[in-house]
Short mmCIF file of C-alpha atoms and ligand atoms in Angstrom, two decimals:
data_model
loop_
_atom_site.label_atom_id
_atom_site.label_comp_id
_atom_site.label_asym_id
_atom_site.label_seq_id
_atom_site.Cartn_x
_atom_site.Cartn_y
_atom_site.Cartn_z
CA MET A 1 -5.72 24.91 9.97
CA ASN A 2 -9.48 25.04 9.24
CA ASP A 3 -11.86 22.26 10.19
CA THR A 4 -11.91 19.60 7.51
CA THR A 5 -14.91 18.23 5.63
CA MET A 6 -15.74 15.11 3.66
CA LEU A 7 -16.84 14.96 0.04
CA ILE A 8 -20.22 13.21 -0.13
CA GLY A 9 -22.46 13.50 -3.17
CA GLY A 10 -20.57 16.56 -4.42
CA LYS A 11 -20.99 18.43 -1.10
CA LEU A 12 -18.36 19.13 1.52
CA ARG A 13 -19.68 18.33 4.98
CA PRO A 14 -18.74 17.27 8.52
CA ALA A 15 -19.93 14.07 10.20
CA SER A 16 -23.70 14.24 10.64
CA ASP A 17 -23.44 13.88 14.43
CA GLY A 18 -20.57 16.39 14.58
CA SER A 19 -18.01 13.84 15.83
CA VAL A 20 -14.39 14.49 15.09
CA LEU A 21 -11.00 12.88 15.62
CA ASP A 22 -7.78 14.79 16.28
CA ALA A 23 -5.14 14.94 13.57
CA LEU A 24 -1.75 15.08 15.31
CA ASN A 25 1.68 15.83 13.90
CA PRO A 26 3.76 12.83 15.05
CA ALA A 27 7.05 14.68 14.55
CA THR A 28 6.13 17.50 16.95
CA GLY A 29 3.12 16.32 18.94
CA VAL A 30 1.19 19.39 17.77
CA ARG A 31 -2.55 19.04 17.11
CA LEU A 32 -3.07 20.07 13.48
CA THR A 33 -6.85 20.05 13.17
CA THR A 34 -9.71 17.57 13.42
CA ILE A 35 -11.16 15.20 10.87
CA PRO A 36 -14.79 14.08 10.64
CA ASP A 37 -15.53 10.77 12.36
CA ALA A 38 -18.16 9.64 9.88
CA THR A 39 -21.23 7.80 11.15
CA PRO A 40 -22.68 4.72 9.43
CA GLY A 41 -25.41 7.08 8.22
CA ASP A 42 -22.78 9.26 6.50
CA VAL A 43 -21.41 6.17 4.80
CA ASP A 44 -24.96 5.30 3.68
CA ASP A 45 -25.23 8.80 2.19
CA ALA A 46 -21.92 8.38 0.36
CA VAL A 47 -22.93 4.99 -1.05
CA ALA A 48 -26.36 6.32 -2.06
CA ALA A 49 -24.71 9.25 -3.85
CA ALA A 50 -22.25 6.91 -5.55
CA SER A 51 -25.08 4.55 -6.62
CA SER A 52 -27.07 7.39 -8.06
CA ALA A 53 -24.03 8.83 -9.90
CA PHE A 54 -23.25 5.38 -11.31
CA ALA A 55 -26.40 5.49 -13.46
CA THR A 56 -24.78 8.24 -15.54
CA TRP A 57 -21.09 7.52 -15.05
CA ARG A 58 -21.42 3.94 -16.30
CA ARG A 59 -22.60 5.34 -19.64
CA SER A 60 -19.66 7.76 -19.96
CA THR A 61 -17.34 7.13 -22.88
CA PRO A 62 -13.75 5.93 -22.41
CA GLY A 63 -12.67 9.34 -23.66
CA GLU A 64 -14.75 11.14 -21.03
CA ARG A 65 -13.35 8.98 -18.23
CA SER A 66 -9.84 9.46 -19.54
CA ALA A 67 -10.34 13.22 -19.66
CA LEU A 68 -11.66 13.31 -16.10
CA LEU A 69 -8.68 11.36 -14.73
CA THR A 70 -6.29 13.59 -16.66
CA THR A 71 -7.95 16.67 -15.18
CA LEU A 72 -7.68 15.13 -11.72
CA ALA A 73 -3.99 14.42 -12.36
CA ASP A 74 -3.48 18.05 -13.39
CA VAL A 75 -5.24 19.29 -10.26
CA VAL A 76 -3.16 17.03 -8.00
CA ALA A 77 0.03 18.10 -9.78
CA ALA A 78 -0.90 21.77 -9.39
CA HIS A 79 -1.29 21.24 -5.62
CA ALA A 80 1.65 18.87 -5.21
CA ASP A 81 3.57 20.92 -2.66
CA GLU A 82 0.48 21.53 -0.54
CA LEU A 83 -0.54 17.85 -0.57
CA ALA A 84 2.99 16.69 0.28
CA ARG A 85 3.06 19.23 3.12
CA LEU A 86 -0.18 17.79 4.53
CA ASP A 87 1.21 14.24 4.38
CA ALA A 88 4.53 15.17 6.00
CA ASP A 89 2.71 17.02 8.81
CA ASP A 90 0.12 14.28 9.25
CA ASN A 91 2.26 11.12 9.13
CA GLY A 92 5.76 12.25 10.09
CA SER A 93 7.55 11.05 6.95
CA LEU A 94 10.15 13.23 5.27
CA TYR A 95 8.66 15.98 3.13
CA ARG A 96 10.83 15.08 0.13
CA GLU A 97 9.48 11.51 0.23
CA MET A 98 5.86 12.64 0.45
CA ARG A 99 6.52 15.00 -2.45
CA ARG A 100 7.70 12.02 -4.53
CA ASP A 101 4.52 10.20 -3.52
CA VAL A 102 2.46 12.97 -5.11
CA ASP A 103 4.38 12.54 -8.36
CA MET A 104 3.63 8.80 -8.26
CA ALA A 105 -0.05 9.50 -7.72
CA VAL A 106 -0.10 11.84 -10.71
CA PHE A 107 1.69 9.20 -12.76
CA TYR A 108 -0.91 6.52 -11.95
CA LEU A 109 -3.86 8.83 -12.59
CA ARG A 110 -2.39 9.47 -16.05
CA TYR A 111 -1.49 5.82 -16.56
CA TYR A 112 -5.09 4.65 -16.02
CA ALA A 113 -6.41 7.63 -17.98
CA GLY A 114 -4.45 6.20 -20.91
CA LEU A 115 -5.84 2.68 -20.51
CA THR A 116 -9.58 3.26 -20.80
CA LEU A 117 -9.62 1.98 -24.39
CA GLN A 118 -8.15 -1.32 -23.22
CA LEU A 119 -11.41 -2.26 -21.52
CA HIS A 120 -12.47 -4.52 -24.35
CA GLY A 121 -13.71 -8.08 -24.37
CA ASP A 122 -13.31 -10.87 -26.93
CA THR A 123 -15.24 -12.38 -29.75
CA VAL A 124 -15.34 -16.15 -29.54
CA PRO A 125 -15.72 -18.30 -32.69
CA SER A 126 -19.08 -20.10 -32.64
CA GLU A 127 -21.61 -21.63 -35.03
CA PRO A 128 -22.55 -19.93 -38.32
CA GLY A 129 -25.45 -17.58 -37.78
CA THR A 130 -24.33 -16.74 -34.28
CA LEU A 131 -22.06 -14.16 -32.73
CA THR A 132 -20.53 -14.64 -29.29
CA TYR A 133 -18.68 -11.86 -27.57
CA SER A 134 -17.76 -10.67 -24.11
CA VAL A 135 -17.85 -7.15 -22.72
CA ARG A 136 -16.37 -5.70 -19.54
CA ARG A 137 -18.86 -4.05 -17.22
CA PRO A 138 -18.13 -2.01 -14.06
CA TYR A 139 -19.39 -3.30 -10.70
CA GLY A 140 -21.09 -0.13 -9.54
CA VAL A 141 -19.95 1.36 -6.24
CA VAL A 142 -16.40 0.44 -5.24
CA GLY A 143 -15.37 0.74 -1.58
CA ARG A 144 -11.70 1.58 -1.25
CA LEU A 145 -9.95 1.35 2.15
CA ILE A 146 -6.35 2.53 2.45
CA PRO A 147 -3.62 2.59 5.14
CA PHE A 148 -1.53 5.35 6.73
CA ASN A 149 1.90 5.02 5.17
CA HIS A 150 1.48 6.73 1.77
CA PRO A 151 -1.68 8.77 2.34
CA LEU A 152 -1.99 10.89 -0.80
CA MET A 153 -0.31 8.40 -3.08
CA PHE A 154 -2.87 5.75 -2.17
CA ALA A 155 -5.83 8.13 -2.01
CA ALA A 156 -5.21 9.50 -5.50
CA SER A 157 -3.70 6.53 -7.31
CA LYS A 158 -6.07 3.85 -5.98
CA ILE A 159 -9.17 5.62 -7.25
CA ALA A 160 -7.79 5.76 -10.79
CA ALA A 161 -8.46 2.20 -11.96
CA PRO A 162 -12.02 1.88 -10.57
CA LEU A 163 -13.04 5.24 -12.03
CA ALA A 164 -11.37 4.45 -15.36
CA ALA A 165 -13.44 1.25 -15.52
CA GLY A 166 -16.69 3.17 -15.05
CA ASN A 167 -17.31 2.56 -11.35
CA THR A 168 -18.05 5.20 -8.76
CA VAL A 169 -15.94 5.21 -5.60
CA VAL A 170 -16.23 5.72 -1.87
CA ILE A 171 -12.75 5.96 -0.39
CA LYS A 172 -11.88 5.77 3.29
CA PRO A 173 -8.36 6.81 4.28
CA SER A 174 -6.67 5.84 7.53
CA GLU A 175 -8.00 7.73 10.55
CA HIS A 176 -4.35 8.51 11.35
CA THR A 177 -3.57 10.26 8.05
CA SER A 178 -6.72 11.62 6.41
CA LEU A 179 -5.78 15.23 5.68
CA SER A 180 -4.49 14.84 2.13
CA ALA A 181 -7.43 12.63 1.12
CA LEU A 182 -9.85 15.22 2.50
CA ARG A 183 -8.04 17.96 0.56
CA LEU A 184 -8.16 15.75 -2.52
CA GLY A 185 -11.93 15.54 -2.00
CA GLU A 186 -12.17 19.33 -1.86
CA LEU A 187 -10.16 19.68 -5.05
CA ALA A 188 -12.17 16.94 -6.76
CA ALA A 189 -15.44 18.67 -5.84
CA ASP A 190 -14.70 21.23 -8.57
CA VAL A 191 -13.91 18.75 -11.35
CA VAL A 192 -15.62 15.41 -10.64
CA PRO A 193 -19.40 14.98 -11.18
CA PRO A 194 -21.26 14.77 -7.83
CA GLY A 195 -21.21 11.29 -6.31
CA VAL A 196 -18.62 9.81 -8.69
CA LEU A 197 -15.95 10.17 -6.01
CA ASN A 198 -16.75 10.34 -2.29
CA VAL A 199 -14.31 10.63 0.61
CA VAL A 200 -15.41 9.47 4.06
CA THR A 201 -13.13 9.52 7.09
CA GLY A 202 -13.28 8.04 10.58
CA THR A 203 -12.29 4.86 12.31
CA GLY A 204 -12.09 1.41 10.80
CA ALA A 205 -14.53 0.09 13.39
CA ARG A 206 -17.23 2.65 12.51
CA SER A 207 -17.08 4.12 8.99
CA GLY A 208 -14.74 1.40 7.64
CA ASP A 209 -17.05 -1.35 8.85
CA ALA A 210 -20.13 0.45 7.51
CA LEU A 211 -18.54 0.61 4.06
CA VAL A 212 -17.50 -3.04 4.08
CA ALA A 213 -20.93 -4.15 5.28
CA HIS A 214 -22.95 -1.96 2.91
CA PRO A 215 -25.11 -4.20 0.71
CA ASP A 216 -24.78 -1.86 -2.28
CA VAL A 217 -20.98 -2.08 -2.32
CA ARG A 218 -20.21 -5.25 -4.27
CA ARG A 219 -16.54 -4.54 -4.90
CA LEU A 220 -14.12 -3.83 -2.07
CA ALA A 221 -10.43 -3.16 -2.41
CA PHE A 222 -8.42 -3.03 0.77
CA THR A 223 -4.81 -2.08 1.44
CA GLY A 224 -3.71 -2.62 5.03
CA SER A 225 -2.70 -5.25 7.54
CA ALA A 226 -3.30 -8.97 7.11
CA ALA A 227 -5.37 -9.10 10.30
CA THR A 228 -7.74 -6.37 9.07
CA GLY A 229 -7.85 -8.00 5.63
CA ARG A 230 -9.13 -11.23 7.14
CA ALA A 231 -11.68 -9.35 9.25
CA ILE A 232 -12.93 -7.58 6.13
CA GLN A 233 -13.24 -10.81 4.16
CA ARG A 234 -15.24 -12.32 7.01
CA ARG A 235 -17.46 -9.27 7.44
CA ALA A 236 -18.12 -8.89 3.73
CA ALA A 237 -19.12 -12.54 3.48
CA GLU A 238 -21.73 -12.05 6.22
CA VAL A 239 -23.53 -9.52 4.05
CA SER A 240 -23.51 -10.88 0.51
CA ILE A 241 -21.20 -12.16 -2.21
CA LYS A 242 -18.63 -9.43 -2.70
CA THR A 243 -15.44 -9.30 -4.67
CA VAL A 244 -12.69 -8.37 -2.24
CA THR A 245 -9.09 -7.75 -3.25
CA LEU A 246 -6.48 -7.43 -0.53
CA GLU A 247 -3.03 -5.79 -0.56
CA LEU A 248 -1.65 -6.80 2.81
CA GLY A 249 1.53 -6.88 4.85
CA GLY A 250 4.89 -8.53 4.37
CA LYS A 251 7.81 -9.98 6.27
CA ASN A 252 9.93 -9.98 3.19
CA PRO A 253 13.29 -11.76 2.80
CA LEU A 254 16.49 -10.51 1.20
CA VAL A 255 18.95 -13.34 0.52
CA VAL A 256 22.65 -12.59 0.06
CA PHE A 257 25.01 -15.12 -1.54
CA PRO A 258 28.78 -14.84 -1.11
CA ASP A 259 29.35 -14.03 -4.79
CA ALA A 260 27.39 -10.76 -4.45
CA ASP A 261 29.29 -7.49 -4.06
CA LEU A 262 29.13 -6.96 -0.32
CA ASP A 263 28.95 -3.16 -0.38
CA VAL A 264 26.23 -3.23 -3.00
CA ALA A 265 24.25 -5.81 -1.02
CA VAL A 266 24.57 -3.86 2.24
CA ALA A 267 23.48 -0.62 0.58
CA ALA A 268 20.57 -2.47 -1.04
CA SER A 269 19.53 -3.97 2.27
CA VAL A 270 19.38 -0.51 3.86
CA ARG A 271 17.43 0.86 0.90
CA GLY A 272 15.16 -2.20 0.76
CA MET A 273 14.17 -1.79 4.40
CA ASN A 274 12.73 1.63 3.53
CA PHE A 275 14.17 3.37 6.59
CA THR A 276 13.38 6.49 4.63
CA TRP A 277 9.71 5.83 5.54
CA GLN A 278 10.72 4.54 9.00
CA GLY A 279 10.36 1.02 7.62
CA GLN A 280 6.62 1.66 7.25
CA SER A 281 6.23 -0.05 3.91
CA CYS A 282 4.56 -3.33 3.04
CA GLY A 283 7.41 -4.17 0.66
CA SER A 284 10.21 -3.62 3.19
CA LEU A 285 12.81 -6.37 3.10
CA SER A 286 12.82 -6.80 6.87
CA ARG A 287 14.42 -10.28 7.07
CA VAL A 288 17.96 -10.62 5.78
CA VAL A 289 19.31 -14.09 5.08
CA VAL A 290 23.09 -14.07 4.57
CA HIS A 291 25.53 -16.83 3.62
CA ARG A 292 27.89 -17.95 6.36
CA ASP A 293 31.04 -16.94 4.41
CA VAL A 294 30.10 -13.25 4.31
CA HIS A 295 27.70 -13.05 7.24
CA ASP A 296 29.95 -11.38 9.84
CA ALA A 297 31.36 -8.79 7.45
CA PHE A 298 27.84 -8.09 6.14
CA VAL A 299 26.39 -7.56 9.62
CA GLU A 300 29.26 -5.31 10.65
CA LYS A 301 28.86 -3.06 7.59
CA LEU A 302 25.08 -3.10 7.83
CA ALA A 303 25.07 -2.08 11.51
CA ALA A 304 27.56 0.72 10.81
CA THR A 305 25.53 2.03 7.86
CA VAL A 306 22.19 1.86 9.68
CA GLY A 307 23.77 3.29 12.83
CA ALA A 308 24.79 6.37 10.83
CA LEU A 309 21.21 7.09 9.63
CA ARG A 310 19.93 10.29 11.16
CA PRO A 311 16.31 10.66 12.29
CA GLY A 312 15.00 14.19 11.81
CA LEU A 313 12.04 16.47 11.33
CA PRO A 314 10.24 16.07 7.98
CA ASP A 315 11.72 19.32 6.66
CA ASP A 316 15.32 18.61 7.67
CA PRO A 317 17.20 18.14 4.38
CA ASP A 318 19.90 16.10 6.15
CA ALA A 319 17.50 13.68 7.83
CA ASP A 320 17.49 10.07 6.62
CA THR A 321 14.31 9.00 8.39
CA GLY A 322 11.27 10.68 9.98
CA ALA A 323 8.78 10.05 12.78
CA ILE A 324 6.64 6.96 13.47
CA VAL A 325 3.03 7.64 12.53
CA ASN A 326 1.39 7.50 15.98
CA ALA A 327 1.92 6.55 19.61
CA GLY A 328 0.38 3.08 19.20
CA GLN A 329 2.71 2.25 16.33
CA LEU A 330 5.70 3.65 18.28
CA GLU A 331 4.89 1.39 21.23
CA LYS A 332 4.53 -1.57 18.86
CA VAL A 333 8.00 -0.93 17.41
CA LEU A 334 9.61 -0.54 20.84
CA SER A 335 7.86 -3.67 22.12
CA TYR A 336 9.32 -5.70 19.23
CA VAL A 337 12.78 -4.38 20.09
CA ARG A 338 12.29 -5.65 23.65
CA LEU A 339 10.86 -8.93 22.34
CA GLY A 340 13.85 -9.47 20.04
CA GLN A 341 16.21 -9.12 22.98
CA ASP A 342 14.05 -11.44 25.11
CA GLU A 343 14.11 -13.99 22.30
CA GLY A 344 17.92 -13.96 22.35
CA ALA A 345 18.62 -11.97 19.18
CA ARG A 346 21.59 -9.56 19.22
CA LEU A 347 20.71 -5.86 18.94
CA CYS A 348 23.57 -4.40 16.88
CA THR A 349 22.37 -0.81 16.66
CA GLY A 350 19.41 1.48 17.37
CA GLY A 351 15.99 0.51 18.62
CA ASP A 352 15.70 3.25 21.22
CA ARG A 353 13.52 6.34 21.26
CA VAL A 354 15.26 9.52 20.08
CA THR A 355 14.98 12.33 22.60
CA GLU A 356 17.85 14.62 21.63
CA GLY A 357 18.30 17.14 18.80
CA GLY A 358 14.89 18.79 19.15
CA LEU A 359 13.03 15.52 18.57
CA ALA A 360 11.86 14.84 22.12
CA ASP A 361 8.25 15.86 21.43
CA GLY A 362 8.01 13.58 18.39
CA LEU A 363 7.74 9.83 17.90
CA PHE A 364 11.25 8.97 16.69
CA VAL A 365 13.00 5.62 16.93
CA ARG A 366 16.63 5.09 15.96
CA PRO A 367 16.81 2.60 13.07
CA ALA A 368 17.59 -0.84 14.44
CA VAL A 369 19.46 -3.93 13.26
CA PHE A 370 19.22 -7.30 14.96
CA ALA A 371 21.54 -10.22 14.17
CA ASP A 372 21.51 -13.91 15.12
CA VAL A 373 17.73 -13.96 14.75
CA ASP A 374 16.07 -17.35 14.97
CA PRO A 375 14.02 -17.73 11.76
CA GLY A 376 11.17 -19.23 13.78
CA SER A 377 11.07 -16.44 16.38
CA ARG A 378 8.34 -13.82 16.50
CA LEU A 379 10.87 -11.15 15.54
CA ALA A 380 11.41 -13.08 12.30
CA GLN A 381 7.80 -14.01 11.70
CA GLU A 382 5.66 -10.98 12.51
CA GLU A 383 5.40 -7.76 10.54
CA ILE A 384 6.54 -4.83 12.71
CA PHE A 385 6.02 -2.11 10.11
CA GLY A 386 8.77 -0.03 11.69
CA PRO A 387 12.53 0.59 11.38
CA VAL A 388 13.67 -2.83 12.62
CA LEU A 389 15.78 -5.00 10.35
CA ALA A 390 16.39 -8.61 11.39
CA VAL A 391 19.36 -10.60 10.08
CA MET A 392 18.75 -14.32 10.43
CA ARG A 393 21.36 -16.79 11.61
CA PRO A 394 23.67 -17.52 8.64
CA PHE A 395 22.83 -20.13 6.03
CA THR A 396 25.15 -22.67 4.42
CA ASP A 397 23.50 -23.73 1.16
CA ALA A 398 20.82 -22.57 -1.24
CA ASP A 399 18.21 -25.08 -0.02
CA GLU A 400 18.53 -23.80 3.50
CA ALA A 401 18.33 -20.15 2.35
CA LEU A 402 15.16 -20.89 0.39
CA ARG A 403 13.60 -22.73 3.33
CA ILE A 404 14.26 -19.78 5.65
CA ALA A 405 13.10 -17.23 3.07
CA ASN A 406 9.79 -19.05 2.54
CA ALA A 407 9.12 -19.95 6.18
CA THR A 408 6.51 -17.29 6.96
CA SER A 409 2.79 -17.06 6.37
CA LEU A 410 3.31 -13.85 4.37
CA GLY A 411 4.58 -13.55 0.80
CA LEU A 412 4.62 -10.06 -0.65
CA THR A 413 8.14 -9.26 -1.92
CA ALA A 414 11.54 -10.97 -1.88
CA SER A 415 15.02 -10.25 -3.14
CA VAL A 416 18.14 -12.26 -3.89
CA PHE A 417 21.66 -10.96 -4.45
CA THR A 418 23.92 -13.26 -6.49
CA ARG A 419 25.92 -13.17 -9.70
CA ASP A 420 25.13 -16.80 -10.44
CA LEU A 421 22.53 -17.08 -13.19
CA GLY A 422 21.32 -20.49 -12.02
CA THR A 423 20.83 -19.35 -8.41
CA ALA A 424 19.09 -16.18 -9.59
CA HIS A 425 16.58 -18.12 -11.70
CA ARG A 426 16.04 -20.79 -9.09
CA PHE A 427 15.18 -18.18 -6.46
CA ALA A 428 13.03 -16.19 -8.89
CA GLU A 429 11.09 -19.42 -9.46
CA ASP A 430 10.88 -20.73 -5.90
CA LEU A 431 10.62 -17.68 -3.65
CA GLU A 432 7.04 -17.54 -2.35
CA ALA A 433 6.30 -13.89 -3.09
CA GLY A 434 4.25 -11.87 -5.53
CA TYR A 435 7.14 -9.58 -6.47
CA VAL A 436 10.75 -10.80 -6.69
CA TRP A 437 13.85 -8.70 -7.25
CA VAL A 438 17.20 -10.10 -8.35
CA ASN A 439 20.12 -7.80 -7.48
CA GLU A 440 17.56 -5.06 -6.88
CA VAL A 441 15.26 -3.88 -4.12
CA GLY A 442 12.17 -1.78 -3.69
CA ARG A 443 11.46 -0.74 -7.25
CA HIS A 444 7.91 -0.99 -8.53
CA VAL A 445 8.17 -0.81 -12.29
CA PRO A 446 4.93 0.89 -13.40
CA GLY A 447 2.69 -1.46 -15.33
CA THR A 448 4.01 -4.57 -13.56
CA PRO A 449 1.73 -6.56 -11.24
CA PHE A 450 2.17 -5.78 -7.54
CA GLY A 451 0.53 -7.94 -4.90
CA GLY A 452 1.07 -10.84 -2.54
CA VAL A 453 0.72 -14.60 -2.19
CA LYS A 454 -0.25 -16.51 0.97
CA ASP A 455 -1.43 -14.13 3.74
CA SER A 456 -0.10 -11.10 1.86
CA GLY A 457 -3.18 -10.81 -0.25
CA ILE A 458 -5.38 -11.47 -3.24
CA GLY A 459 -5.17 -9.58 -6.51
CA ARG A 460 -2.63 -7.48 -8.36
CA GLU A 461 -2.38 -3.70 -8.74
CA GLU A 462 -0.43 -1.02 -10.61
CA ASP A 463 -1.00 -2.77 -13.95
CA LEU A 464 -3.65 -3.59 -16.53
CA ASP A 465 -5.01 -6.39 -14.33
CA GLU A 466 -5.92 -3.83 -11.68
CA LEU A 467 -8.08 -2.06 -14.25
CA PHE A 468 -9.72 -5.34 -15.31
CA SER A 469 -10.29 -6.26 -11.65
CA TYR A 470 -12.84 -3.44 -11.45
CA THR A 471 -14.92 -5.02 -14.21
CA GLN A 472 -16.97 -8.17 -14.59
CA LEU A 473 -17.13 -10.01 -17.87
CA LYS A 474 -20.54 -10.40 -19.44
CA ASN A 475 -20.91 -12.82 -22.33
CA VAL A 476 -23.43 -12.21 -25.10
CA HIS A 477 -24.56 -14.93 -27.54
CA ILE A 478 -26.55 -13.67 -30.52
CA ASN A 479 -28.44 -15.96 -32.84
CA TYR A 480 -29.02 -14.04 -36.08
CA GLY A 481 -29.14 -16.94 -38.53
CA HIS A 482 -31.90 -19.23 -37.22
CA ILE A 483 -34.76 -16.92 -36.40
P1 NAD B 511 -4.90 -1.24 9.02
O1 NAD B 511 -5.25 -2.61 8.55
O2 NAD B 511 -4.90 -0.99 10.48
O3 NAD B 511 -5.91 -0.14 8.40
C1 NAD B 511 -6.06 0.04 7.02
C2 NAD B 511 -7.40 0.71 6.74
O4 NAD B 511 -8.45 -0.17 7.12
C3 NAD B 511 -7.63 2.00 7.51
O5 NAD B 511 -8.33 2.91 6.68
C4 NAD B 511 -8.50 1.55 8.67
O6 NAD B 511 -9.29 2.58 9.20
C5 NAD B 511 -9.35 0.50 8.01
N1 NAD B 511 -9.88 -0.50 8.93
C6 NAD B 511 -9.34 -0.97 10.07
N2 NAD B 511 -10.15 -1.90 10.62
C7 NAD B 511 -11.22 -2.02 9.82
C8 NAD B 511 -12.40 -2.81 9.86
N3 NAD B 511 -12.62 -3.69 10.82
N4 NAD B 511 -13.30 -2.67 8.86
C9 NAD B 511 -13.07 -1.82 7.86
N5 NAD B 511 -11.98 -1.03 7.76
C10 NAD B 511 -11.06 -1.14 8.74
O7 NAD B 511 -3.48 -0.90 8.38
P2 NAD B 511 -2.52 0.33 8.68
O8 NAD B 511 -1.96 0.17 10.05
O9 NAD B 511 -3.18 1.60 8.31
O10 NAD B 511 -1.38 0.09 7.58
C11 NAD B 511 -0.31 -0.78 7.76
C12 NAD B 511 -0.53 -2.11 7.08
O11 NAD B 511 -0.83 -1.92 5.70
C13 NAD B 511 0.72 -2.98 7.10
O12 NAD B 511 0.35 -4.29 7.42
C14 NAD B 511 1.23 -2.89 5.69
O13 NAD B 511 2.05 -3.95 5.29
C15 NAD B 511 -0.02 -2.79 4.90
N6 NAD B 511 0.20 -2.22 3.56
C16 NAD B 511 0.11 -3.04 2.47
C17 NAD B 511 0.38 -2.54 1.19
C18 NAD B 511 0.33 -3.40 -0.04
O14 NAD B 511 0.30 -2.85 -1.14
N7 NAD B 511 0.36 -4.72 0.07
C19 NAD B 511 0.70 -1.19 1.04
C20 NAD B 511 0.77 -0.39 2.18
C21 NAD B 511 0.52 -0.92 3.44
#
């Protein structure tokens, strides 16, 4: 694979000091290529280009912005297989899943392309001879930082709303999975005006920090871990007043009542844990809370189902789960498996590194289920972001289930399985999460607000509010009657 370059001010270029980072295939251990390790000076260049492009882009019509996003969607769709290939090679997830991610990205580019006319304000009744109205204005340069788990989907879909609102964007993908974002930059170079979209790569500590701390970036949107989110809030506040939205991690509960269909609930629990992405999803329902009456049967079926999942290479059509993204993340997953055992939880299946079946050179972990987990233990409290599902000790009544479900600092998603209407509504009301499913898991219905409460974040995305969040309201009061 050729050396990769960043898109800065319409030009494709390496890091100015020539530094690079290796891009490794976690499923095979093979070095794919290198990515630029951008310097703070490169980030300055990207922000300067975005600031200069903003002068024109802010005056573009809704129709022009819509047309540009539609063109970008067409370009991404035309290169869907190639982009999915890059993601599967770069982050170890199954090719078919990364291919679906590209379709989602195309969907969201089109979705926001269709919303540009919704960027209107209000008129407010006031005194005769006056007119009071509000208008929505873009911020300017938006800094967008994204994580490793859905590289192209986030790179392409998370630029849609800020561009639709008339901002220019500097996006920084994860240093572990930058290839598809860099390719997106190359493709965008032919269709996006110079500086409107810029792609810078490199580490969080260097290029990420430079973007967060840049005084000309007033609007930051971050998707990643809660710890980094807090660091970014702190860092941004040192520089100036910035609007920072945060889509962070989860330790999300799935509650099963005895009136739920057991097979359906077990299948949902497996699906909701997102083993298909090695559990590497913020929305994964990684804590299961099961009623005493069905607990043992549930755990037995769950362990058998998860135990039958087959790790495999991204192209293996029979594989159920792929490779962990990098060696650090692999060690983190394995260390939580050891910790769970040390804390007295019962390992029912998996949790070991896979070395057979041609997978020895890759970073594969057999999907794991723990039972008898103490809800206060670290295994129950901390996000692992890997294929480790923890079933809590059984509950007896709804109050107890709710207490356990809400007893973490995070609050992204939650799910409850019951046929009782009252229980369903009570949990929908009282679960401390930004997105609640009843008798469902995992689905993000497009156009609905996705985001977290508590330490899982600030702000909502994938809906109209995301578009509005890239604007600031300006109010205008005109006196035309008393002059
Ligand atoms: P991470 O926080 O390590 O990194 C995310 C991004 O931030 C990367 O681009 C990284 O380079 C950058 N970064 C790291 N430190 C930085 C710093 N000090 N300053 C500026 N930028 C910095 O997250 P990750 O390991 O890539 O992704 C996993 C995390 O993302 C999990 O916690 C997961 O739950 C979360 N996530 C949340 C959502 C959501 O929508 N809520 C979606 C996907 C992933």
